[in-house]
Coordinates of C-alpha atoms in Angstrom, one line a residue:
X254 CA 0.0 0.1 0.0
X255 CA 1.4 3.3 -1.1
X256 CA 1.3 6.4 1.0
X257 CA -0.4 9.5 -0.3
X258 CA 2.7 12.1 -1.1
X259 CA 3.0 15.4 0.1
X260 CA 1.2 18.0 -1.9
X261 CA 2.7 20.9 -3.6
X262 CA 0.9 23.5 -1.5
X263 CA 1.8 21.7 1.7
X264 CA 5.5 21.6 0.6
X265 CA 5.3 25.4 -0.1
X266 CA 3.8 26.2 3.1
X267 CA 6.3 24.2 4.9
X268 CA 9.2 25.7 3.3
X269 CA 7.9 29.3 3.7
X270 CA 7.3 28.6 7.5
X271 CA 11.0 27.1 7.7
X272 CA 12.4 30.2 6.1
X273 CA 10.7 32.3 8.7
X274 CA 12.3 30.2 11.5
X275 CA 9.0 28.4 12.3
X276 CA 8.0 24.8 12.1
X277 CA 4.7 23.2 11.8
X278 CA 4.7 21.4 15.1
X279 CA 5.7 24.7 16.9
X280 CA 9.2 23.7 17.6
X281 CA 12.4 25.7 16.8
X282 CA 15.0 24.6 14.6
X283 CA 17.3 23.1 17.2
X284 CA 14.5 21.6 19.3
X285 CA 13.7 17.9 19.7
X286 CA 10.6 16.2 20.5
X287 CA 9.9 14.6 23.8
X288 CA 11.8 11.4 24.7
X289 CA 10.2 8.6 26.6
X290 CA 12.1 5.4 27.9
X291 CA 10.4 2.5 29.1
X292 CA 12.1 -0.9 30.3
X293 CA 10.1 -4.2 30.3
X294 CA 10.1 -7.1 32.8
X295 CA 12.8 -9.1 30.8
X296 CA 16.4 -8.0 30.7
X297 CA 17.3 -6.1 27.5
X298 CA 13.4 -5.1 26.6
X299 CA 13.1 -1.4 26.0
X300 CA 10.6 0.7 24.3
X301 CA 11.6 4.2 23.0
X302 CA 9.1 7.0 22.2
X303 CA 10.4 10.0 20.4
X304 CA 7.4 12.2 19.7
X305 CA 4.9 9.8 18.1
X306 CA 7.8 7.5 16.7
X307 CA 7.9 4.4 18.6
X308 CA 10.6 1.7 18.5
X309 CA 10.9 -1.6 20.3
X310 CA 14.3 -3.4 21.1
X311 CA 15.0 -6.7 22.5
X312 CA 18.5 -8.1 23.2
X313 CA 19.1 -12.0 23.6
X314 CA 22.1 -14.1 23.7
X315 CA 23.1 -17.8 23.0
X316 CA 26.5 -19.9 22.7
X317 CA 28.0 -20.3 19.4
X318 CA 31.4 -21.0 17.7
X319 CA 33.5 -17.7 17.1
X320 CA 34.3 -16.6 13.5
X321 CA 37.7 -17.5 11.9
X322 CA 39.0 -14.1 11.9
X323 CA 38.4 -13.3 15.3
X324 CA 38.5 -16.3 17.5
X325 CA 38.5 -14.7 20.8
X326 CA 35.6 -12.2 20.4
X327 CA 32.1 -12.5 20.9
X328 CA 29.5 -11.8 18.2
X329 CA 27.0 -8.8 18.0
X330 CA 24.1 -9.1 15.3
X331 CA 21.7 -6.3 14.8
X332 CA 18.4 -7.1 13.1
X333 CA 16.0 -4.3 12.1
X334 CA 12.3 -5.0 11.2
X335 CA 10.1 -2.7 9.2
X336 CA 6.6 -3.9 8.8
X337 CA 3.3 -2.4 7.9
X338 CA 2.6 -1.6 11.5
X339 CA 5.0 1.2 11.3
X340 CA 3.8 2.7 7.9
X341 CA 1.6 1.6 5.1
X342 CA 4.6 1.8 2.6
X343 CA 6.7 -0.8 4.3
X344 CA 4.0 -3.5 3.4
X345 CA 5.6 -6.6 1.7
X346 CA 9.2 -4.8 1.8
X347 CA 11.2 -7.0 4.0
X348 CA 14.4 -5.6 2.8
X349 CA 13.4 -2.0 1.9
X350 CA 15.8 0.7 1.3
X351 CA 14.9 2.4 4.4
X352 CA 15.6 -1.0 6.4
X353 CA 18.9 -1.5 4.9
X354 CA 19.8 2.1 5.4
X355 CA 18.7 2.0 9.1
X356 CA 20.6 -1.4 9.6
X357 CA 23.8 -0.4 8.3
X358 CA 23.7 2.9 10.3
X359 CA 23.2 1.2 13.5
X360 CA 25.9 -1.2 12.9
X361 CA 28.3 1.5 12.3
X362 CA 27.0 3.3 15.5
X363 CA 26.9 0.3 17.9
X364 CA 29.1 -2.4 16.6
X365 CA 31.9 -0.7 14.4
X366 CA 32.5 2.0 17.1
X367 CA 33.3 -0.8 19.7
X368 CA 31.1 0.4 22.2
X369 CA 30.5 -3.4 23.5
X370 CA 33.4 -5.1 24.7
X371 CA 33.1 -8.1 22.4
X372 CA 36.4 -9.8 24.1
X373 CA 34.4 -10.1 27.4
X374 CA 31.9 -12.4 25.6
X375 CA 34.6 -15.1 24.8
X376 CA 34.0 -18.2 26.9
X377 CA 36.7 -20.6 25.4
X378 CA 39.1 -19.1 22.8
X379 CA 38.3 -20.7 19.2
X380 CA 35.5 -22.9 20.5
X381 CA 32.7 -21.1 22.3
X382 CA 31.6 -17.5 22.6
X383 CA 28.5 -15.6 23.2
X384 CA 26.4 -14.2 20.3
X385 CA 24.4 -11.2 21.4
X386 CA 21.5 -10.6 19.2
X387 CA 19.8 -7.1 19.0
X388 CA 16.3 -7.1 17.4
X389 CA 14.8 -3.6 16.7
X390 CA 11.2 -3.5 15.6
X391 CA 9.7 -0.1 14.5
X392 CA 6.1 0.1 15.7
X393 CA 5.2 3.5 14.5
X394 CA 7.1 5.8 12.0
X395 CA 6.5 9.5 12.4
X396 CA 9.8 10.8 11.4
X397 CA 13.5 10.3 12.5
X398 CA 13.7 6.5 12.9
X399 CA 17.6 6.7 13.1
X400 CA 17.7 8.5 16.4
X401 CA 14.8 6.6 18.0
X402 CA 16.4 3.1 16.9
X403 CA 19.9 4.1 18.1
X404 CA 18.6 5.2 21.5
X405 CA 16.5 2.0 21.7
X406 CA 19.4 -0.2 20.8
X407 CA 21.9 1.5 23.1
X408 CA 19.4 1.1 26.0
X409 CA 18.8 -2.6 25.3
X410 CA 22.4 -3.3 25.3
X411 CA 23.1 -1.4 28.6
X412 CA 19.9 -3.0 30.1
X413 CA 20.6 -6.5 28.9
X414 CA 22.2 -9.3 31.3
X415 CA 23.6 -12.5 30.3
X416 CA 24.0 -15.9 32.3
X417 CA 26.9 -16.4 34.3
X418 CA 29.4 -19.1 33.3
X419 CA 31.9 -21.3 34.9
X420 CA 34.4 -23.2 33.3
X421 CA 36.1 -26.4 35.0
X422 CA 38.6 -27.9 32.8
X423 CA 36.8 -28.7 29.5
X424 CA 33.3 -28.4 31.1
X425 CA 31.3 -25.3 30.7
X426 CA 28.5 -24.7 33.0
X427 CA 26.0 -22.0 32.2
X428 CA 24.1 -21.1 35.3
X429 CA 20.4 -20.0 35.1
X430 CA 19.3 -16.7 36.3
X431 CA 17.6 -18.2 39.4
X432 CA 21.0 -19.8 40.7
X433 CA 23.3 -16.7 40.0
X434 CA 22.8 -13.1 39.3
X435 CA 23.1 -12.3 35.5
X436 CA 26.1 -10.5 34.3
X437 CA 25.7 -7.0 32.6
X438 CA 27.6 -6.6 29.0
X439 CA 30.8 -4.3 28.8
X440 CA 29.8 -1.0 27.5
X441 CA 32.8 1.1 26.8
X442 CA 31.0 4.3 25.6
X443 CA 27.6 5.3 24.7
X444 CA 27.1 6.6 21.0
X445 CA 24.0 8.5 20.2
X446 CA 22.9 9.8 16.8
X447 CA 21.3 13.0 15.9
X448 CA 19.6 13.5 12.6
X449 CA 19.4 16.8 10.9
X450 CA 17.1 17.7 7.6
X451 CA 18.8 19.6 5.2
X452 CA 16.8 22.3 3.1
X453 CA 18.2 24.6 0.4
X454 CA 17.3 28.3 0.0
X455 CA 16.6 29.7 -3.5
X456 CA 19.7 31.6 -3.1
X457 CA 21.7 28.3 -2.6
X458 CA 22.1 28.7 1.3
X459 CA 21.5 25.5 3.3
X460 CA 18.9 25.4 6.1
X461 CA 18.9 22.7 8.8
X462 CA 16.5 21.5 11.2
X463 CA 17.1 18.8 14.1
X464 CA 14.9 15.8 14.6
X465 CA 12.6 16.1 11.4
X466 CA 9.1 14.9 11.5
X467 CA 7.5 12.6 8.8
X468 CA 6.1 15.6 6.7
X469 CA 9.5 17.3 7.0
X470 CA 11.3 14.2 5.9
X471 CA 9.2 14.0 2.7
X472 CA 10.0 17.7 1.7
X473 CA 13.7 17.6 2.7
X474 CA 16.4 17.6 -0.1
X475 CA 19.0 16.1 2.1
X476 CA 19.8 14.3 5.4
X477 CA 22.9 14.2 7.7
X478 CA 23.4 11.7 10.7
X479 CA 26.0 12.3 13.2
X480 CA 26.8 9.9 16.0
X481 CA 28.6 11.3 19.0
X482 CA 29.3 9.8 22.4
X483 CA 29.5 11.4 25.9
X484 CA 33.2 12.1 25.3
X485 CA 32.5 14.3 22.4
X486 CA 34.1 11.6 20.0
X487 CA 32.7 11.4 16.7
X488 CA 31.6 7.8 15.9
X489 CA 29.4 7.9 12.8
X490 CA 28.7 10.4 10.0
X491 CA 26.1 9.5 7.4
X492 CA 25.0 12.2 4.6
X493 CA 22.3 11.3 2.0
X494 CA 20.4 13.7 -0.4
X495 CA 21.3 16.2 -3.2
X496 CA 22.3 19.1 -0.9
X497 CA 25.9 20.7 -1.0
X498 CA 27.2 20.8 2.4
X499 CA 30.3 22.9 3.2
X500 CA 33.0 22.3 6.0
X501 CA 31.7 25.1 8.1
X502 CA 28.2 23.7 8.3
X503 CA 29.7 20.3 9.2
X504 CA 31.7 21.7 12.2
X505 CA 28.8 23.8 13.4
X506 CA 26.6 20.6 13.3
X507 CA 29.2 18.6 15.1
X508 CA 29.4 20.9 18.0
X509 CA 25.6 20.9 18.4
X510 CA 25.5 17.3 18.2
X511 CA 28.2 16.9 21.0
X512 CA 26.1 18.9 23.3
X513 CA 22.9 17.2 22.5
X514 CA 24.7 13.8 22.9
X515 CA 25.9 14.5 26.2
X516 CA 22.6 15.3 27.7
X517 CA 21.1 12.3 26.0
X518 CA 23.5 10.0 27.5
X519 CA 22.9 11.6 30.9
X520 CA 19.0 10.9 30.3
X521 CA 19.8 7.2 29.3
X522 CA 21.8 6.5 32.6
X523 CA 19.2 8.2 34.7
X524 CA 16.5 5.9 33.0
X525 CA 18.8 2.8 33.8
X526 CA 19.1 3.9 37.5
X527 CA 15.5 4.4 38.0
X528 CA 14.8 0.9 36.4
X529 CA 17.4 -0.5 38.8
X530 CA 15.9 1.0 41.8
X531 CA 12.5 0.0 41.0
X532 CA 13.7 -3.7 40.6
X533 CA 15.2 -3.4 43.9
X534 CA 12.2 -2.1 45.6
X535 CA 9.9 -4.4 43.7
X536 CA 7.7 -1.6 42.7
X537 CA 5.5 -1.5 39.5
X538 CA 7.6 -1.7 36.5
X539 CA 7.3 -2.8 32.7
X540 CA 5.1 -1.8 29.8
X541 CA 1.8 -2.6 31.6
X542 CA 2.5 -0.6 34.7
X543 CA 3.6 2.4 32.4
X544 CA 0.1 2.2 30.5
X545 CA -1.5 1.9 33.8
X546 CA 0.2 5.1 35.2
X547 CA -0.6 7.0 32.1
X548 CA -4.3 6.2 32.4
X549 CA -6.8 8.6 33.6
X550 CA -8.3 6.2 35.9
X551 CA -5.1 5.8 37.7
X552 CA -4.2 9.5 38.1
X553 CA -2.7 10.4 41.5
X554 CA -1.4 13.4 43.1
X555 CA 1.1 13.7 45.8
X556 CA -0.5 13.1 49.3
X557 CA -0.6 16.4 51.3
X558 CA -0.6 16.5 55.1
X559 CA -3.0 18.9 56.9
X560 CA -2.6 20.4 60.5
X561 CA -5.9 20.5 62.3
X562 CA -4.5 21.3 65.8
X563 CA -5.4 25.0 65.3
X564 CA -8.9 24.4 63.8
X565 CA -10.7 23.4 66.9
X566 CA -9.8 26.7 69.1
X567 CA -10.5 28.6 66.2
X568 CA -14.0 27.1 65.6
X569 CA -14.8 27.5 69.4
X570 CA -14.0 31.2 69.1
X571 CA -16.0 31.9 66.2
X572 CA -19.1 30.0 67.8
X573 CA -18.6 32.0 71.1
X574 CA -18.4 35.4 69.1
X575 CA -21.9 34.8 67.4
X576 CA -24.7 36.6 69.1
X577 CA -27.9 34.3 69.4
X578 CA -31.0 36.5 68.9
X579 CA -33.5 36.7 72.0
X580 CA -36.8 35.2 70.9
X581 CA -38.5 36.2 74.2
X582 CA -39.0 39.8 73.3
X583 CA -41.6 39.2 70.6
X584 CA -45.1 40.4 70.0
X585 CA -47.9 38.4 68.4
X586 CA -51.1 40.0 67.0
X587 CA -54.2 38.2 65.6
X588 CA -56.1 39.7 62.9
X589 CA -59.8 38.9 62.0
X590 CA -59.0 36.3 59.3
X591 CA -57.2 34.2 62.0
X592 CA -53.7 35.0 60.8
X593 CA -51.2 35.3 63.6
X594 CA -48.5 38.0 63.1
X595 CA -45.2 37.8 65.1
X596 CA -42.9 40.7 65.3
X597 CA -40.2 41.7 67.7
X598 CA -40.3 44.6 70.1
X599 CA -37.8 46.4 67.9
X600 CA -39.9 46.2 64.9
X601 CA -42.9 47.4 66.9
X602 CA -40.9 50.2 68.0
X603 CA -39.7 51.1 64.6
X604 CA -43.5 50.7 63.6
X605 CA -44.7 53.2 66.2
X606 CA -42.0 55.6 65.3
X607 CA -43.0 55.4 61.5
X608 CA -46.7 55.8 62.5
X609 CA -45.8 59.0 64.8
X610 CA -43.9 60.3 62.0
X611 CA -46.8 59.8 59.5
X612 CA -49.1 61.3 61.7
X613 CA -47.0 64.4 61.8
X614 CA -46.7 64.5 58.2
X615 CA -50.5 64.1 57.7
X616 CA -51.2 67.4 59.4
X617 CA -48.8 69.0 56.8
X618 CA -50.0 67.6 53.7
X619 CA -53.2 65.7 52.5
X620 CA -53.0 62.0 51.7
X621 CA -53.1 60.9 48.2
X622 CA -55.6 57.9 48.9
X623 CA -58.7 58.2 51.0
X624 CA -60.6 55.3 52.5
X625 CA -64.3 55.6 52.0
X626 CA -65.6 52.2 53.5
X627 CA -64.6 48.8 55.0
X628 CA -65.9 45.4 53.6
X629 CA -65.6 42.0 55.2
X630 CA -64.5 39.0 53.4
X631 CA -68.2 37.6 53.3
X632 CA -69.4 40.8 51.8
X633 CA -66.8 40.7 49.1
X634 CA -67.8 37.4 48.0
X635 CA -71.4 38.1 48.0
X636 CA -70.6 41.4 45.9
X637 CA -69.1 39.0 43.3
X638 CA -72.3 37.1 42.9
X639 CA -73.9 38.2 39.5
X640 CA -76.7 35.7 38.8
X641 CA -78.6 32.8 40.4
X642 CA -79.8 29.8 38.4
X643 CA -82.6 27.6 39.5
X644 CA -82.4 23.8 38.3
X645 CA -85.6 21.6 38.5
X646 CA -85.2 17.8 38.4
X647 CA -88.4 16.7 36.3
X648 CA -87.9 13.0 36.9
X649 CA -88.3 13.0 40.8
X650 CA -91.8 13.0 42.1
X651 CA -91.2 15.9 44.3
X652 CA -90.0 19.3 43.0
X653 CA -86.6 20.3 44.4
X654 CA -85.0 23.5 43.7
X655 CA -81.2 23.9 43.7
X656 CA -79.9 27.3 43.8
X657 CA -76.4 27.6 42.2
X658 CA -74.5 30.7 42.9
X659 CA -72.4 31.9 40.0
X660 CA -69.6 33.8 40.8

């Protein structure tokens, strides 16, 4: 299945934004995406997420015969799997160009740079050595597979533990993990790659962005991958595309990569330290624990402690300061219709004062409303009766007159 290529409008909009120093996802030209490293329950199992690009790495080992050219060294094999799970364009392409390029880049970064001490993997010279196999599966491709795969491979090798081996005469004994603690691999340095996407201005000037996304990779004219370890040593230099790169640009990108790689190595070491602490404390770990911790149903906040020692005295002082109204000083009055009105003495006094003021004012001015008469409730109802209707029941033997009052 082929993916839909980037349109001309999208490419033009992307290039104009880059010329103005802006990127579609809001990052700057030297800003990378968020990195997340999660270790599994097994040794050497790690999942790396760089933005939306996700890579799974798993290391394993077995005892084999050494090669003829290096009889006293172990073997490191790197296998890269690109399937349709990563992107639709990888369907049915086991040995695609991207897979071959990624595999060769990882071999130069992790194997040819001698970051793993292969001599420590030798059991019996010219007879038995350890073969370490590193399988890398790209789960989701959203740009910059090189950096995500190199970080995942390095973390897997640092996290992996092989079984312990004892040699008595010609007898080789491989102890299971339940009998003896596993032995880590000898990691001499930590090489990390950094990918740059290269664009070319209409005037011939070259523009670069770090950690390109998938849509930026479809519009770039060239790509440069630099592998540098924590000691600022260059391990890998990979250049692809049709962009002319001068010496000044390479030195500038090398200095930027050295600073980025040092911070990345510190991040990897910190993640390994946290995983070791969680294993010793027997806390939640693994991919399932990571999913549960990221779920909204398991959202947690730091527990807070509250001091209630001062609350009780403060509440008592507030209760004592409140004045309770005296209900004994109230007056009641009953009207003609049977309604009882209750009022306090203060209200009665205010009413008397108001009546006194009104009497004084009536003497000065005439009232606007004059009372001509007073009617009771019964008189009001009788005044509303307008007609009386007589009903005669003709079926009955005796005449009965029913008077209905129509109100």
